[in-house]
Amino acid sequence: MRVGVCSTLAVLAVLGAVGAWALARTASISDHLVGVRSPALVEAVRLENSLVNQETGVRGYGLTGRREFLEPYTQGVADERAAVARLRRLVGDEPAARADLDRVLDRAEAWQARVARPVVAAQGAEAGRVLEGAGGGKGPFDAVRTSLQEQQRHLTEERAGTSDDLADTRRLRNGVFTAIAAVILLVAALIFEGLRRGVTTPLERLGADARLVAQGHFTRPIAATGPADLRRLAGDVEAMRQRMVGQLEFSEKARTLLDEQAAELRRSNAELEQFAYVASHDLQEPLRKVASFCQLLQRRYGDGLDERAHQYIGFAVDGANRMQVLINDLLAFSRVGRVHNDHDTVDLEAVLEATLDTLSVPVEESGAEITHDPLPTVVGDRTQLGMLWQNLVSNAVKFRAPDRRPAVHVSAERDGDVWRFAVTDNGIGIGPEYTEKVFALFQRLHTREAYPGTGIGLAMCRKIVEFHGGTIAVDPEHEGGARVVFTLPATGADDSRTTVSAGTGRPAS
């Protein structure tokens, strides 16, 4: 194959060189014909016309003696000089043409000296006598005519020879390019046949095997045929098939293991559900009994107990109540994404209003002013989003500053494919060093006596937001209170509403 390619390239190189020479030769001869031969013949004719005009003017002056008949002679002399200058420039490199021109000029000069100038120099009727004395000037001017005819015949022959050379060169050029075209067609046919045998057919076979593998026949081997490159490609495809078979076997084993783990997870979830039931009923029942009997003991035997005993009973009742609250909060935290998991379109405006109705008592007691931007509709679980609003708004009201009236604002803005919400208050705020700590379970920044709670609220908020595909964080740059920012995926439709003031949770007038 390499020998064939090299031979073809050598033939094309030779033909290309000959073709380039033929093109250059054709252009050179054509330029010479157009730029030298034809103009030289034209100038020779003009030179003849200028000499004929001179002879006509001299003869007319000699016969009439009138000076106006010398006008053709005067113009002919000027035309002769111009034609001679152009002819010398055109035939300067050709000795024969220069010799012809010199012969014409010598004979013209002889006629000028013997006839033309003496007649022109004579006055009136004397010009006729001078002309008759020169025999009418016919003999010398016939010699000029003869040399002009020889010059034009030679120039015509040279022009015809150049035209023949141009025709021969054009035939050579056409033949060379025809040969080049034939060689190219032959090479194209050979290349096509070679590609069909060496590339197309092996590729079709390789493609057929690959399609069978793609259809699920993973055990079918890939045959390696054709040139070395295609054999290497087939080998790579075969290696990929073998690796795919290995990965399928591994995936099958992994799927079996995953099914076993899923069954184990279902069993574990069932046990977790049972534990949740026990925690919500059986574990809370002893706590209710402890609190009830302690209170009954205090009422029945209160007169016989000292102040320390009353204090101890109060501690026991408070501990039991806090344990109940903690268990309920832990149960609510565990149910996020497990029990409440009904994704549907949720009107956040309506959910927030319901939340504000639920929190109406602490809101009214604190005198908090709660406002919000128009809230959109999102896809999510209504119960969990209600828990999210309740925890964020209640925290904003609970952690209020003692020297000012609580003010809470809920903002919402579209940011590409998500809605960005912010709950901003003017309370005691959260230090930058605690912006991550507050989202951990049971993490409290204040004593229980100062601000009651279990420390689960913001952890539950993070779990709810992340379950819905969003993020939540505390804005560390906000001053004069706290700002909790979270995102939820957008549904693609904007929902504009009226801003409300939520001391009562109803639209502001």
XYZ file of C-alpha atoms in Angstrom, residues 146-428:
283
model
C 9.325 47.140 -50.791
C 11.177 47.267 -47.443
C 7.870 48.015 -45.613
C 6.214 45.008 -47.209
C 9.151 42.784 -46.281
C 9.001 44.061 -42.695
C 5.247 43.418 -42.411
C 5.612 39.981 -44.025
C 8.301 39.005 -41.516
C 6.213 40.350 -38.584
C 3.154 38.476 -39.839
C 5.166 35.263 -40.086
C 6.524 35.764 -36.562
C 3.001 36.402 -35.267
C 1.694 33.280 -36.977
C 4.577 31.234 -35.541
C 3.846 32.529 -32.064
C 0.157 31.636 -32.488
C 1.155 28.111 -33.529
C 3.410 27.811 -30.460
C 0.523 29.005 -28.281
C -1.818 26.403 -29.777
C 0.775 23.637 -29.265
C 1.341 24.689 -25.664
C -2.385 24.774 -24.999
C -2.767 21.257 -26.384
C 0.088 20.107 -24.174
C -1.478 21.817 -21.159
C -4.874 20.247 -21.822
C -3.300 16.833 -22.281
C -1.363 17.115 -19.034
C -4.427 18.149 -17.054
C -6.460 15.412 -18.678
C -3.807 12.916 -17.598
C -3.836 14.387 -14.082
C -7.623 14.037 -13.943
C -7.402 10.456 -15.186
C -4.754 9.587 -12.592
C -6.826 11.212 -9.846
C -9.929 9.256 -10.906
C -7.908 6.042 -11.011
C -6.431 6.740 -7.579
C -9.886 7.604 -6.212
C -11.279 4.331 -7.549
C -8.371 2.371 -6.056
C -8.718 4.191 -2.727
C -12.475 3.551 -2.683
C -11.963 -0.148 -3.352
C -9.177 -0.318 -0.795
C -11.310 1.428 1.798
C -14.215 -0.865 1.062
C -12.113 -3.982 1.494
C -9.800 -2.791 4.239
C -11.968 -0.406 6.260
C -15.682 -0.373 5.421
C -16.292 -4.124 5.508
C -14.338 -4.669 8.781
C -16.082 -1.648 10.291
C -19.492 -3.018 9.286
C -18.589 -6.352 10.868
C -17.355 -4.592 13.996
C -20.519 -2.452 14.110
C -22.746 -5.524 13.743
C -20.975 -7.242 16.639
C -21.203 -4.081 18.745
C -24.942 -3.761 18.017
C -25.504 -7.346 19.114
C -23.689 -6.596 22.360
C -25.748 -3.414 22.786
C -28.935 -5.494 22.307
C -27.973 -7.647 25.275
C -25.828 -10.417 23.779
C -22.984 -9.666 26.169
C -21.354 -13.055 25.697
C -20.777 -12.553 21.965
C -17.062 -11.845 21.326
C -15.931 -8.993 19.058
C -14.046 -10.303 16.007
C -10.820 -8.425 15.140
C -10.356 -8.128 11.334
C -8.975 -5.631 8.844
C -5.958 -3.329 9.158
C -3.910 -3.061 12.320
C -5.696 0.080 13.502
C -9.102 -1.583 13.165
C -7.823 -4.692 14.908
C -6.625 -2.544 17.799
C -10.024 -0.809 17.877
C -11.802 -4.170 17.892
C -9.508 -5.289 20.691
C -10.403 -2.190 22.700
C -14.120 -2.818 22.120
C -13.682 -6.437 23.148
C -11.878 -5.320 26.304
C -14.738 -2.911 26.989
C -17.242 -5.760 26.479
C -15.369 -7.970 28.907
C -15.189 -5.156 31.429
C -18.905 -4.561 30.922
C -19.605 -8.235 31.578
C -17.521 -8.009 34.730
C -19.348 -4.854 35.809
C -22.698 -6.512 35.138
C -21.718 -9.465 37.291
C -20.572 -7.074 40.004
C -23.788 -5.046 39.635
C -25.861 -8.194 39.938
C -24.050 -9.114 43.132
C -24.413 -5.537 44.379
C -28.136 -5.543 43.526
C -28.596 -8.768 45.448
C -26.753 -7.264 48.386
C -28.792 -4.069 48.034
C -32.026 -6.073 48.089
C -30.867 -7.755 51.253
C -29.960 -4.389 52.773
C -33.311 -2.936 51.668
C -35.107 -5.804 53.371
C -33.003 -5.198 56.464
C -33.781 -1.483 56.265
C -37.490 -2.185 55.990
C -37.242 -4.401 59.045
C -35.281 -1.669 60.846
C -37.874 0.931 59.865
C -40.622 -1.313 61.150
C -38.763 -1.603 64.448
C -38.307 2.190 64.441
C -42.045 2.630 63.898
C -42.659 0.284 66.811
C -40.193 2.241 68.924
C -41.921 5.489 67.958
C -45.235 4.020 69.047
C -43.724 2.870 72.342
C -42.016 6.245 72.850
C -45.193 8.160 72.143
C -47.396 5.998 74.373
C -45.635 3.603 76.736
C -42.696 5.898 77.613
C -44.895 8.924 78.168
C -47.381 7.095 80.358
C -44.935 6.679 83.303
C -43.960 10.340 82.935
C -47.588 11.400 83.121
C -48.035 9.199 86.220
C -44.945 10.666 87.889
C -46.177 14.208 87.261
C -49.764 13.422 88.274
C -48.903 11.603 91.498
C -46.353 14.238 92.479
C -48.996 16.916 92.051
C -51.543 14.737 93.952
C -48.994 14.221 96.743
C -48.437 17.973 96.906
C -52.162 18.725 97.122
C -53.001 16.019 99.718
C -50.002 16.334 101.967
C -48.985 19.857 101.186
C -49.720 21.126 104.667
C -47.307 18.602 106.168
C -44.463 19.310 103.741
C -41.829 21.949 104.203
C -40.637 24.379 101.555
C -37.772 22.121 100.476
C -40.236 19.229 99.822
C -42.439 21.482 97.724
C -39.334 22.510 95.762
C -38.351 18.894 95.142
C -41.846 18.018 93.977
C -41.735 20.996 91.594
C -38.422 19.774 90.211
C -39.865 16.299 89.616
C -42.968 17.641 87.851
C -40.927 20.028 85.700
C -38.492 17.261 84.784
C -41.323 14.939 83.770
C -42.936 17.657 81.652
C -39.658 18.525 79.962
C -39.027 14.846 79.259
C -42.451 14.631 77.579
C -41.685 17.705 75.453
C -38.267 16.309 74.543
C -39.746 12.941 73.531
C -42.390 14.651 71.397
C -39.772 16.824 69.706
C -37.556 13.812 69.027
C -40.496 11.968 67.538
C -41.317 14.930 65.307
C -37.658 15.127 64.219
C -37.583 11.405 63.357
C -40.805 11.672 61.318
C -39.358 14.282 58.902
C -39.143 12.641 55.476
C -40.455 9.335 56.863
C -44.006 9.771 58.053
C -44.940 13.065 56.379
C -43.797 12.569 52.777
C -46.673 13.679 50.554
C -45.266 16.043 47.923
C -47.887 18.301 46.404
C -48.286 21.958 45.452
C -48.256 23.950 48.680
C -49.418 27.553 49.006
C -46.851 28.990 51.412
C -49.064 32.029 51.942
C -51.862 29.870 53.374
C -49.409 27.742 55.396
C -47.861 30.838 56.984
C -51.262 32.279 57.835
C -52.256 28.987 59.512
C -48.961 29.024 61.426
C -49.573 32.600 62.614
C -53.045 31.593 63.817
C -51.428 28.773 65.803
C -48.864 31.194 67.309
C -51.430 33.941 67.931
C -51.137 33.694 71.736
C -47.328 34.189 72.050
C -47.460 36.755 69.238
C -50.117 38.803 71.022
C -48.425 38.446 74.420
C -45.114 39.702 73.021
C -46.741 42.416 70.895
C -44.739 41.180 67.897
C -45.280 42.719 64.476
C -44.904 40.088 61.740
C -44.903 41.006 58.049
C -44.061 39.095 54.913
C -43.551 39.512 51.176
C -45.897 37.822 48.696
C -45.152 34.107 49.086
C -45.137 31.632 46.169
C -46.499 28.157 45.648
C -43.943 25.338 45.878
C -43.938 21.553 45.717
C -43.485 19.859 49.074
C -45.125 18.378 52.164
C -47.635 20.775 53.739
C -47.175 19.438 57.291
C -43.393 19.700 57.229
C -43.452 23.207 55.703
C -45.901 24.235 58.434
C -43.428 22.912 61.048
C -40.670 24.917 59.292
C -42.606 28.204 59.513
C -43.651 27.469 63.104
C -40.102 26.857 64.325
C -38.598 29.867 62.511
C -41.328 32.355 63.493
C -41.588 31.110 67.085
C -37.793 31.361 67.477
C -37.882 34.919 66.125
C -40.573 35.845 68.689
C -39.026 33.887 71.579
C -35.485 35.235 71.283
C -36.599 38.870 71.359
C -34.626 41.747 72.835
C -35.997 43.005 76.163
C -35.710 46.687 75.207
C -37.754 46.751 71.979
C -40.919 45.414 70.443
C -40.356 42.277 68.370
C -40.488 42.799 64.594
C -40.281 39.824 62.213
C -40.259 39.982 58.416
C -40.435 37.042 55.997
C -38.984 37.883 52.557
C -39.116 35.856 49.342
C -37.404 36.388 45.989
C -36.878 34.263 42.892
C -33.248 33.315 42.240
C -33.060 31.235 39.058
C -34.503 27.791 39.745
C -35.035 28.353 43.480
C -36.942 30.614 45.818
C -34.772 32.331 48.423
C -36.557 33.027 51.724
C -35.337 34.936 54.778
C -36.836 35.265 58.268
C -35.418 38.442 59.797
C -36.004 39.666 63.365
C -34.708 42.434 65.633
C -34.013 40.124 68.572
C -30.855 39.210 70.434
